[in-house]
Amino acid sequence: MVYKVLIIAFVAVIIYKLVYKPKVKYLFPVWAPIEIALTCYILSNGGLSKRILSFIRRYNGSLFGITSKHQILVNLPGVDRLMSQPFHTLSAEPVQYTLVTRVFGGIDSPDLKKRLDNSWKDLFTPIEQLFLNDSASTAALERACIPEQTSSFVSFSSDPRHMRRWEQSADVRVLPGRPETAEANLQSLARDFGACIAIPQLYGKDFLDRYPQLLDDLWKFDNDLFPLLMIGIPAWMPFKLIQEARAARSRLHSEIAALSRRIDQYARGERVDFDANMSDVSSAAFERNRVFVREGWSYSERAPADLGALWGQNANTQPVLFWLLAYVYSNPNLLDRLRQEIAPYVILSSIAPTKIASMDIPALSRNCQLLKACIFETYRMANEPTSIRYISRHMTISDGELKHEIKPGTFISAPHSMINRDPSVFVDPDNFVPERFLEIDAGSSKPVARYGRLKPWGAGASMCKGRKFAEKEVISVGAAIISLWNIEPASGTWDMPAMIPGTGVKKPVKDIRVRITRRTTQD
Ligand code: HEM
């Protein structure tokens, strides 16, 4: 009897190890984001805690990390080369799988794992074709009608039913007796304006119109649930904040699943639910549908993966737009210089009310180097990019004179923003100084914005797949708003809010209340 029990227990342990252990190993550890944050903090501040950390770490040189499961690469020389290793050695796929199951709401199972293994690269290809290709991303932004939309950045309506979508959450109020001056929350307004430009370029305008809570749900999920889930706080925790954000994620799932169904119906030439207009849904969404169909993903299984695409498209881009506007408008001299630089490419109408008569997006990207430098400086101040990879085969990491032998099954993280506030790399790091990214080009003798050591998009083969679109969106939407609108702090002085570290671009602890007026031809 005892032997029987022992044999059953032994078999159970073997089955458990076979079925369960590889899955756990494959997920990015829940404590690793905290380890990254603590390590960055300790190394930036120095002192005794730095000495203790250096003593207890597993390796030496540029590698920090206490366990064999996760190592943090701190300013490792040649990190780009390392991150460019082929996928079968160094892969971002386990990180994507972790995000899909832990954060975006996919159910962790061998079946989902297999489906994602088979689909992962093919799901990213259409995103790259639309958002990484220079002409495709310019064309998408041209379709977004930025000049027309920017004309009603503020509609000066006191009735929420007549406000534009991006005004709904920004607490826009027309000042009594001053019908052409409105007060608004700048972060909310800029963020939702950017999202209303971007989202139709992926999923079409009908999706935005059919789902009135979309933006509120996306930001609630991003702000209140994403960071907690990432560090392993379970979504069932009975806290109001978590439960409301979880409900927002469930609504996002249902609406995205319903959209997937409509996309599939349209692709098959069938009648589309609600006779929804699908003509402006992007080629990327239809290409992804083809992959989902090929691999047998149900609509509800697609929802977490597509929530990832929606989140990736907006979660960093729109906060960058907000910080850029806040930095630029709070510096009147810089604002004047930018307006002069932009003026040849954003032509304003000469009759009141001022509107944008035409806008040349390729020329803005090509010629507005100060604007670009301002965007790079915004990344430096507000963005915390980290490249996380899984080592699937034994690997030797070269670290100057040192060589580190790393076992398969280890995650490595490179927090690229560690240098962003380092005065030995960026002089006067706490001040917004865009000129630091301007260099005189040897060929043209003109100033050109160059990234230098800044890495806002990560590194290697799994670098951001939407960087062209993101940068062009911020350039064109930023240029349009700067050209057409005056923005001043409602309190009379610009108070830049502190930043909450989060999932990439940092969020402000509080919004900035501003007064907005349309520029006149005399301005
Ligand atoms: C200012 C805006 C943005 C910033 C700062 C940003 C930053 C990043 C960073 C740091 C990564 C991780 C790269 C790495 O692991 O080395 C990433 C990945 C990614 N981003 Fe972005 N991103 C932005 C906008 C976008 C947009 C508009 C899209 C379009 C849909 C997008 C799609 C993606 C995708 C698909 C990945 C995963 C790439 C992979 O694992 O192969 N991003 N992004």
Coordinates of C-alpha atoms and ligand atoms in Angstrom, one line a residue:
M1 CA 0.0 0.0 0.0
V2 CA 2.8 2.4 1.0
Y3 CA 4.6 1.5 -2.2
K4 CA 1.5 2.2 -4.2
V5 CA 1.1 5.6 -2.6
L6 CA 4.8 6.3 -3.2
I7 CA 4.6 5.3 -6.9
I8 CA 1.4 7.4 -7.4
A9 CA 3.1 10.4 -5.7
F10 CA 6.3 9.9 -7.8
V11 CA 4.3 9.7 -11.1
A12 CA 2.3 12.7 -10.0
V13 CA 5.5 14.7 -9.4
I14 CA 7.0 13.6 -12.7
I15 CA 3.7 14.6 -14.6
Y16 CA 3.6 17.9 -12.6
K17 CA 7.3 18.6 -13.5
L18 CA 6.7 17.7 -17.2
V19 CA 3.5 19.7 -17.6
Y20 CA 4.0 22.6 -15.2
K21 CA 7.7 23.4 -14.8
P22 CA 8.6 24.3 -18.3
K23 CA 5.6 26.7 -18.4
V24 CA 6.7 28.5 -15.2
K25 CA 10.3 28.7 -16.5
Y26 CA 9.0 30.2 -19.7
L27 CA 7.2 33.2 -18.0
F28 CA 9.1 36.3 -17.0
P29 CA 9.3 36.1 -13.2
V30 CA 6.8 38.4 -11.4
W31 CA 9.5 39.8 -9.1
A32 CA 11.8 40.7 -12.0
P33 CA 10.2 44.1 -12.8
I34 CA 10.7 45.0 -9.1
E35 CA 14.3 43.8 -9.3
I36 CA 14.9 46.0 -12.4
A37 CA 13.4 49.1 -10.7
L38 CA 15.3 48.5 -7.4
T39 CA 18.6 47.8 -9.2
C40 CA 18.3 51.0 -11.3
Y41 CA 17.4 53.0 -8.2
I42 CA 20.3 51.6 -6.1
L43 CA 22.9 52.0 -8.9
S44 CA 21.8 55.5 -9.6
N45 CA 22.1 56.5 -5.9
G46 CA 25.3 54.6 -5.0
G47 CA 26.3 54.2 -1.4
L48 CA 26.2 51.2 0.9
S49 CA 23.2 49.6 -0.9
K50 CA 25.2 49.6 -4.2
R51 CA 28.1 47.9 -2.4
I52 CA 25.7 45.3 -0.9
L53 CA 24.1 44.7 -4.3
S54 CA 27.5 44.3 -6.0
F55 CA 28.5 41.8 -3.3
I56 CA 25.4 39.6 -3.5
R57 CA 25.0 39.5 -7.2
R58 CA 25.6 36.3 -9.1
Y59 CA 28.0 37.6 -11.8
N60 CA 30.2 40.7 -12.0
G61 CA 31.0 43.4 -14.5
S62 CA 27.9 44.8 -16.2
L63 CA 25.6 42.0 -15.0
F64 CA 23.4 42.6 -11.9
G65 CA 20.9 40.0 -10.6
I66 CA 20.8 37.7 -7.7
T67 CA 19.3 34.6 -9.3
S68 CA 20.0 32.4 -12.3
K69 CA 16.5 33.2 -13.7
H70 CA 17.1 36.9 -14.4
Q71 CA 20.1 39.1 -15.0
I72 CA 20.1 42.9 -15.6
L73 CA 22.6 44.3 -18.1
V74 CA 23.7 47.7 -16.9
N75 CA 25.4 49.7 -19.6
L76 CA 26.8 46.5 -21.1
P77 CA 29.2 47.5 -24.0
G78 CA 27.9 46.1 -27.3
V79 CA 24.3 45.6 -26.0
D80 CA 22.9 46.2 -29.5
R81 CA 25.1 43.4 -30.9
L82 CA 24.0 41.1 -28.1
M83 CA 20.3 41.9 -28.7
S84 CA 20.7 41.2 -32.4
Q85 CA 21.3 37.4 -31.8
P86 CA 19.0 35.1 -33.7
F87 CA 15.6 34.3 -32.3
H88 CA 16.5 30.7 -31.5
T89 CA 19.2 31.9 -29.1
L90 CA 17.7 35.1 -27.7
S91 CA 13.9 35.6 -28.0
A92 CA 11.3 38.2 -27.0
E93 CA 8.5 35.7 -27.5
P94 CA 8.4 34.5 -23.9
V95 CA 8.0 38.1 -22.9
Q96 CA 5.1 38.5 -25.3
Y97 CA 3.6 35.3 -24.0
T98 CA 4.0 36.6 -20.4
L99 CA 2.3 39.9 -21.4
V100 CA -0.6 38.2 -23.2
T101 CA -1.3 35.8 -20.3
R102 CA -0.4 37.9 -17.2
V103 CA -1.5 41.3 -18.3
F104 CA -3.7 41.3 -21.5
G105 CA -5.9 38.5 -20.1
G106 CA -5.1 35.4 -22.2
I107 CA -5.6 32.1 -20.4
D108 CA -2.2 30.4 -19.9
S109 CA -2.4 26.9 -21.4
P110 CA -0.2 24.6 -23.6
D111 CA -2.7 25.2 -26.4
L112 CA -2.4 29.0 -26.3
K113 CA 1.3 28.7 -26.0
K114 CA 1.5 26.5 -29.1
R115 CA -0.9 28.9 -31.0
L116 CA 1.3 31.9 -30.1
D117 CA 4.5 30.0 -31.0
N118 CA 3.0 29.4 -34.5
S119 CA 1.6 32.9 -35.0
W120 CA 3.9 35.3 -33.1
K121 CA 6.2 36.4 -36.0
D122 CA 3.4 36.4 -38.6
L123 CA 1.3 38.6 -36.3
F124 CA 4.1 41.2 -36.0
T125 CA 4.9 41.3 -39.7
P126 CA 1.7 43.3 -40.7
I127 CA 2.4 45.7 -37.8
E128 CA 5.9 46.3 -39.1
Q129 CA 4.6 46.8 -42.7
L130 CA 2.2 49.5 -41.6
F131 CA 3.9 51.1 -38.6
L132 CA 7.6 50.7 -39.4
N133 CA 7.6 51.4 -43.1
D134 CA 8.3 55.1 -43.8
S135 CA 5.8 55.6 -46.6
A136 CA 3.1 53.4 -45.2
S137 CA 3.1 55.3 -41.8
T138 CA 3.1 58.6 -43.6
A139 CA 0.2 57.5 -45.8
A140 CA -1.7 56.4 -42.6
L141 CA -1.2 59.8 -41.0
E142 CA -2.3 61.5 -44.1
R143 CA -5.5 59.5 -44.1
A144 CA -6.0 60.7 -40.4
C145 CA -6.9 64.2 -41.6
I146 CA -4.8 65.8 -38.9
P147 CA -5.3 69.4 -40.2
E148 CA -9.1 69.2 -40.0
Q149 CA -9.1 67.3 -36.7
T150 CA -6.7 69.8 -35.1
S151 CA -9.0 72.7 -36.0
S152 CA -11.4 71.3 -33.4
F153 CA -8.8 70.3 -30.8
V154 CA -11.1 72.4 -28.7
S155 CA -14.7 72.9 -30.0
F156 CA -15.6 75.7 -27.4
S157 CA -18.8 73.9 -26.7
S158 CA -20.3 73.9 -23.2
D159 CA -22.6 71.0 -24.0
P160 CA -20.8 67.6 -23.7
R161 CA -23.1 66.2 -26.5
H162 CA -21.5 68.6 -28.9
M163 CA -17.9 68.2 -27.8
R164 CA -15.4 66.1 -29.8
R165 CA -14.5 62.7 -28.6
W166 CA -11.1 63.8 -27.1
E167 CA -12.7 66.6 -25.1
Q168 CA -15.1 64.2 -23.2
S169 CA -12.7 63.3 -20.4
A170 CA -10.6 66.5 -20.3
D171 CA -13.1 68.6 -18.3
V172 CA -13.3 71.2 -21.0
R173 CA -15.0 74.4 -19.8
V174 CA -15.6 77.6 -21.8
L175 CA -14.7 80.6 -19.7
P176 CA -17.8 82.7 -18.8
G177 CA -17.9 85.9 -20.9
R178 CA -14.9 84.6 -23.0
P179 CA -16.5 82.2 -25.6
E180 CA -13.1 81.7 -27.4
T181 CA -11.1 80.6 -24.3
A182 CA -11.5 77.2 -22.8
E183 CA -9.9 75.5 -19.8
A184 CA -9.0 71.8 -20.0
N185 CA -6.8 69.1 -18.6
L186 CA -3.9 69.0 -21.0
Q187 CA -2.8 65.4 -20.4
S188 CA -6.3 64.0 -20.9
L189 CA -6.9 66.2 -24.0
A190 CA -3.6 65.6 -25.7
R191 CA -3.6 61.8 -25.0
D192 CA -7.2 61.3 -26.2
F193 CA -6.6 63.5 -29.3
G194 CA -3.6 61.4 -30.2
A195 CA -5.5 58.2 -29.6
C196 CA -8.4 59.4 -31.8
I197 CA -5.8 60.0 -34.6
A198 CA -4.1 56.7 -34.2
I199 CA -6.7 54.1 -33.4
P200 CA -8.7 54.4 -36.7
Q201 CA -5.5 53.8 -38.5
L202 CA -5.4 50.3 -37.1
Y203 CA -9.0 49.3 -36.4
G204 CA -11.1 51.9 -38.4
K205 CA -13.3 54.7 -37.3
D206 CA -16.4 52.6 -36.7
F207 CA -14.6 50.8 -33.8
L208 CA -14.0 54.1 -32.1
D209 CA -17.5 55.3 -32.7
R210 CA -19.2 52.1 -31.7
Y211 CA -17.4 51.9 -28.4
P212 CA -17.9 55.2 -26.5
Q213 CA -15.9 54.0 -23.4
L214 CA -12.9 52.8 -25.4
L215 CA -10.5 55.5 -24.4
D216 CA -11.5 55.6 -20.7
D217 CA -11.3 51.8 -20.6
L218 CA -7.9 51.7 -22.3
W219 CA -6.3 54.3 -19.9
K220 CA -7.9 52.7 -16.9
F221 CA -6.5 49.4 -17.8
D222 CA -3.1 50.9 -18.6
N223 CA -2.8 53.0 -15.4
D224 CA -4.6 50.9 -12.8
L225 CA -4.2 47.3 -13.8
F226 CA -1.1 46.8 -16.1
P227 CA 1.6 47.7 -13.6
L228 CA 0.0 45.6 -10.8
L229 CA -0.5 42.5 -12.9
M230 CA 3.0 42.8 -14.2
I231 CA 4.3 42.4 -10.7
G232 CA 2.0 39.4 -10.0
I233 CA -0.8 41.1 -8.1
P234 CA -3.8 38.8 -9.0
A235 CA -6.7 40.5 -10.9
W236 CA -9.2 39.0 -8.4
M237 CA -7.9 41.1 -5.5
P238 CA -11.0 42.8 -3.9
F239 CA -9.9 46.4 -4.3
K240 CA -12.2 48.9 -6.0
L241 CA -9.3 50.2 -8.3
I242 CA -8.4 46.7 -9.4
Q243 CA -12.0 45.6 -9.9
E244 CA -12.9 48.7 -12.0
A245 CA -9.8 48.3 -14.1
R246 CA -10.5 44.6 -14.5
A247 CA -14.1 45.4 -15.7
A248 CA -12.5 47.9 -18.2
R249 CA -10.3 45.1 -19.5
S250 CA -13.3 42.8 -19.8
R251 CA -15.2 45.4 -21.9
L252 CA -12.1 45.9 -24.0
H253 CA -12.1 42.1 -24.6
S254 CA -15.7 41.9 -25.6
E255 CA -15.5 44.9 -28.0
I256 CA -12.3 43.6 -29.6
A257 CA -13.7 40.1 -30.0
A258 CA -16.8 41.6 -31.6
L259 CA -14.5 43.7 -33.9
S260 CA -12.5 40.6 -34.8
R261 CA -15.7 38.9 -35.8
R262 CA -16.7 41.9 -38.1
I263 CA -13.2 41.9 -39.6
D264 CA -13.5 38.2 -40.3
Q265 CA -17.0 38.6 -41.8
Y266 CA -15.8 41.4 -44.1
A267 CA -12.7 39.4 -45.1
R268 CA -15.0 36.5 -46.1
G269 CA -17.4 38.8 -48.0
E270 CA -20.2 38.0 -45.6
R271 CA -22.7 40.5 -44.2
V272 CA -21.0 42.4 -41.4
D273 CA -22.7 42.8 -38.0
F274 CA -24.6 46.1 -37.7
D275 CA -23.6 46.7 -41.3
A276 CA -20.6 48.4 -39.8
N277 CA -18.3 50.3 -42.2
M278 CA -15.1 48.3 -42.4
S279 CA -13.6 50.1 -45.5
D280 CA -11.0 52.0 -43.4
V281 CA -9.8 49.1 -41.2
S282 CA -6.1 48.7 -41.8
S283 CA -4.4 46.1 -43.9
A284 CA -2.5 45.1 -40.7
A285 CA -5.8 44.1 -39.0
F286 CA -6.9 42.0 -42.0
E287 CA -3.4 40.4 -42.3
R288 CA -3.5 39.5 -38.6
N289 CA -7.0 38.1 -39.1
R290 CA -5.6 35.8 -41.8
V291 CA -3.0 34.5 -39.3
F292 CA -5.6 34.0 -36.6
V293 CA -7.8 32.1 -39.0
R294 CA -4.9 29.9 -40.2
E295 CA -4.0 29.0 -36.6
G296 CA -7.5 28.5 -35.4
W297 CA -7.7 31.3 -32.8
S298 CA -11.3 31.9 -31.5
Y299 CA -12.5 35.5 -31.4
S300 CA -12.2 35.5 -27.6
E301 CA -8.6 34.2 -27.8
R302 CA -7.7 37.0 -30.2
A303 CA -9.0 39.7 -27.9
P304 CA -6.0 39.6 -25.5
A305 CA -3.5 39.5 -28.4
D306 CA -5.2 42.4 -30.1
L307 CA -5.5 44.3 -26.9
G308 CA -1.7 44.1 -26.9
A309 CA -1.6 45.7 -30.3
L310 CA -4.0 48.5 -29.3
W311 CA -2.1 49.1 -26.1
G312 CA 1.3 49.1 -27.9
Q313 CA 0.1 51.6 -30.5
N314 CA -1.1 54.1 -27.8
A315 CA 0.3 53.5 -24.4
N316 CA 3.6 55.3 -25.0
T317 CA 2.9 57.5 -28.0
Q318 CA 0.1 59.5 -26.5
P319 CA 1.9 60.3 -23.2
V320 CA 4.9 61.4 -25.3
L321 CA 2.7 63.9 -27.1
F322 CA 1.4 65.3 -23.8
W323 CA 4.9 65.7 -22.4
L324 CA 6.2 67.3 -25.6
L325 CA 3.4 69.9 -25.6
A326 CA 4.0 70.6 -21.8
Y327 CA 7.7 71.1 -22.3
V328 CA 7.3 73.2 -25.4
Y329 CA 4.5 75.5 -24.3
S330 CA 6.2 76.1 -20.9
N331 CA 9.2 77.6 -22.8
P332 CA 7.9 80.6 -24.9
N333 CA 11.3 81.1 -26.6
L334 CA 11.4 77.5 -27.7
L335 CA 7.8 77.8 -28.8
D336 CA 8.6 80.8 -31.0
R337 CA 11.6 79.0 -32.6
L338 CA 9.5 75.9 -33.3
R339 CA 6.7 77.9 -34.9
Q340 CA 9.2 79.5 -37.2
E341 CA 10.7 76.1 -38.1
I342 CA 7.3 74.5 -38.7
A343 CA 5.7 77.4 -40.6
P344 CA 6.8 76.5 -44.1
Y345 CA 5.2 73.0 -43.7
V346 CA 2.0 73.8 -41.8
I347 CA 0.3 76.5 -43.8
L348 CA -2.3 78.5 -41.9
S349 CA -5.4 80.0 -43.5
S350 CA -5.4 83.8 -43.6
I351 CA -9.1 84.3 -42.7
A352 CA -10.5 83.9 -39.3
P353 CA -11.0 81.5 -37.6
T354 CA -7.4 80.3 -38.3
K355 CA -7.3 76.8 -39.7
I356 CA -4.6 74.6 -41.2
A357 CA -4.8 75.0 -45.0
S358 CA -2.2 72.4 -45.7
M359 CA 0.4 70.2 -44.0
D360 CA 3.5 68.5 -45.5
I361 CA 4.1 65.5 -43.2
P362 CA 7.3 64.1 -45.0
A363 CA 8.8 67.6 -45.0
L364 CA 8.1 68.1 -41.3
S365 CA 9.9 64.8 -40.6
R366 CA 12.8 65.7 -42.9
N367 CA 13.3 69.4 -42.1
C368 CA 12.1 70.2 -38.6
Q369 CA 15.3 69.1 -36.7
L370 CA 14.6 71.3 -33.7
L371 CA 11.1 69.7 -33.3
K372 CA 12.8 66.3 -33.6
A373 CA 15.4 67.2 -31.0
C374 CA 12.5 68.3 -28.7
I375 CA 10.9 64.9 -29.2
F376 CA 14.2 63.1 -28.4
E377 CA 14.6 65.3 -25.3
T378 CA 11.0 64.3 -24.3
Y379 CA 12.0 60.6 -24.6
R380 CA 15.1 61.3 -22.5
M381 CA 13.0 63.0 -19.8
A382 CA 9.9 60.8 -19.7
N383 CA 10.6 57.4 -21.3
E384 CA 11.9 54.3 -19.5
P385 CA 12.5 51.6 -22.2
T386 CA 13.7 48.1 -21.2
S387 CA 14.6 45.3 -23.6
I388 CA 13.7 41.9 -22.1
R389 CA 14.8 38.6 -23.7
Y390 CA 14.8 34.9 -22.9
I391 CA 18.0 32.9 -23.5
S392 CA 17.0 29.6 -25.1
R393 CA 20.6 28.3 -25.7
H394 CA 23.7 28.5 -23.8
M395 CA 25.3 31.9 -24.4
T396 CA 28.6 33.7 -23.7
I397 CA 28.1 37.4 -23.0
S398 CA 31.2 39.5 -23.7
D399 CA 31.6 42.3 -21.2
G400 CA 34.9 44.1 -22.0
E401 CA 37.6 41.8 -20.6
L402 CA 35.0 39.6 -19.0
K403 CA 33.1 36.7 -20.4
H404 CA 29.8 35.5 -18.7
E405 CA 28.5 32.0 -19.4
I406 CA 24.7 32.2 -19.2
K407 CA 22.5 29.1 -19.0
P408 CA 19.4 28.6 -21.1
G409 CA 16.2 29.5 -19.3
T410 CA 17.6 32.9 -18.1
F411 CA 15.8 36.2 -18.8
I412 CA 18.0 39.2 -19.4
S413 CA 16.9 42.8 -19.2
A414 CA 18.6 45.9 -20.5
P415 CA 17.1 49.1 -18.8
H416 CA 18.3 51.6 -21.5
S417 CA 17.1 54.7 -19.5
M418 CA 19.7 54.3 -16.8
I419 CA 21.9 56.8 -18.6
N420 CA 19.1 59.3 -19.3
R421 CA 19.6 61.2 -16.1
D422 CA 23.3 60.6 -15.7
P423 CA 25.2 63.9 -15.8
S424 CA 28.3 62.3 -17.2
V425 CA 26.3 61.3 -20.3
F426 CA 23.8 64.2 -20.5
V427 CA 25.0 67.4 -18.9
D428 CA 22.3 69.3 -16.9
P429 CA 20.1 66.2 -17.0
D430 CA 17.1 67.6 -15.1
N431 CA 16.5 70.4 -17.6
F432 CA 14.8 70.2 -21.0
V433 CA 17.6 71.1 -23.4
P434 CA 16.7 69.8 -26.9
E435 CA 19.8 71.3 -28.4
R436 CA 21.9 68.5 -26.8
F437 CA 20.6 66.2 -29.6
L438 CA 21.5 68.7 -32.5
E439 CA 24.7 68.0 -34.3
I440 CA 26.1 69.8 -37.3
D441 CA 26.0 67.5 -40.2
A442 CA 29.4 67.2 -41.9
G443 CA 27.8 67.1 -45.5
S444 CA 25.2 69.8 -45.3
S445 CA 26.7 71.9 -42.4
K446 CA 23.1 72.1 -41.0
P447 CA 22.0 71.0 -37.6
V448 CA 20.5 67.5 -37.5
A449 CA 18.8 65.7 -34.6
R450 CA 20.7 62.6 -33.7
Y451 CA 19.8 60.0 -31.0
G452 CA 23.4 59.6 -29.8
R453 CA 23.3 57.2 -26.9
L454 CA 19.5 57.5 -26.4
K455 CA 17.6 54.2 -27.0
P456 CA 13.9 55.0 -26.8
W457 CA 12.9 52.1 -28.9
G458 CA 14.8 49.3 -27.2
A459 CA 17.5 47.3 -29.1
G460 CA 18.1 44.5 -31.6
A461 CA 15.6 42.5 -33.7
S462 CA 12.8 43.0 -31.2
M463 CA 13.1 46.7 -31.1
C464 CA 9.8 48.6 -31.3
K465 CA 7.8 47.7 -34.4
G466 CA 5.9 51.0 -34.4
R467 CA 8.6 53.5 -34.1
K468 CA 8.2 55.2 -37.5
F469 CA 4.5 55.7 -37.0
A470 CA 4.9 56.9 -33.4
E471 CA 7.6 59.4 -34.3
K472 CA 5.7 60.7 -37.3
E473 CA 2.4 60.9 -35.3
V474 CA 4.1 63.0 -32.6
I475 CA 5.8 65.2 -35.1
S476 CA 2.7 65.9 -37.2
V477 CA 0.1 66.1 -34.4
G478 CA 2.6 68.1 -32.3
A479 CA 3.3 70.5 -35.2
A480 CA -0.4 70.9 -36.0
I481 CA -1.3 71.8 -32.4
I482 CA 1.7 74.1 -31.9
S483 CA 0.8 75.9 -35.1
L484 CA -2.8 76.5 -34.4
W485 CA -3.3 76.8 -30.6
N486 CA -2.0 79.0 -27.8
I487 CA -1.9 77.1 -24.5
E488 CA -1.2 78.7 -21.1
P489 CA -1.3 77.3 -17.6
A490 CA -4.7 78.2 -15.9
S491 CA -2.8 79.0 -12.7
G492 CA -0.6 81.5 -14.4
T493 CA 2.6 79.5 -14.0
W494 CA 3.7 76.2 -15.5
D495 CA 4.1 73.6 -12.8
M496 CA 5.5 70.5 -14.3
P497 CA 3.9 67.5 -12.4
A498 CA 6.1 64.8 -11.0
M499 CA 6.3 61.6 -13.1
I500 CA 5.0 58.1 -12.1
P501 CA 7.2 55.4 -13.5
G502 CA 5.1 52.9 -15.2
T503 CA 5.2 50.7 -18.3
G504 CA 7.4 52.8 -20.6
V505 CA 6.6 56.5 -20.9
K506 CA 6.0 57.9 -17.4
K507 CA 2.6 59.4 -16.5
P508 CA 2.1 62.7 -14.6
V509 CA 1.0 62.4 -10.9
K510 CA -1.6 65.0 -11.8
D511 CA -2.9 66.7 -14.9
I512 CA -2.1 70.3 -15.9
R513 CA -5.0 72.6 -16.1
V514 CA -4.6 74.9 -19.1
R515 CA -6.3 77.8 -21.0
I516 CA -6.5 77.3 -24.7
T517 CA -7.2 79.9 -27.4
R518 CA -6.9 79.7 -31.2
R519 CA -4.0 81.5 -32.7
T520 CA -5.0 84.6 -34.7
T521 CA -3.3 85.8 -37.9
Q522 CA -1.7 88.6 -35.7
D523 CA -0.1 86.0 -33.4
Ligands
HEM1 C1 6.6 56.9 -28.5 C2 6.0 55.7 -28.7 C3 6.6 54.4 -28.5 C4 7.7 54.0 -27.7 C5 8.5 54.9 -26.8 C6 7.8 52.6 -27.9 C7 8.8 51.8 -27.2 C8 8.9 50.4 -27.3 C9 9.9 49.7 -26.6 C10 11.0 50.2 -25.7 C11 9.8 48.4 -27.0 C12 10.6 47.2 -26.5 C13 11.7 46.9 -27.4 C14 12.7 45.9 -27.0 O1 12.3 44.9 -26.3 O2 13.9 46.1 -27.2 C15 8.6 48.3 -27.9 C16 8.1 47.2 -28.5 C17 7.1 47.1 -29.4 N1 6.4 48.2 -29.9 FE1 6.7 50.2 -29.4 N2 6.9 52.1 -28.7 C18 6.1 53.2 -29.1 C19 5.1 53.1 -30.1 C20 4.6 52.0 -30.7 C21 3.6 52.0 -31.7 C22 2.9 53.2 -32.3 C23 3.4 50.7 -32.1 C24 2.5 50.2 -33.2 C25 1.6 49.3 -33.1 C26 4.4 49.9 -31.3 C27 4.5 48.5 -31.4 C28 5.4 47.7 -30.7 C29 5.6 46.3 -30.9 C30 4.7 45.4 -31.7 C31 6.6 45.9 -30.0 C32 7.2 44.5 -29.7 C33 8.3 44.2 -30.7 C34 8.9 42.8 -30.5 O3 8.8 42.2 -29.5 O4 9.4 42.3 -31.6 N3 5.1 50.7 -30.5 N4 8.1 49.6 -28.1

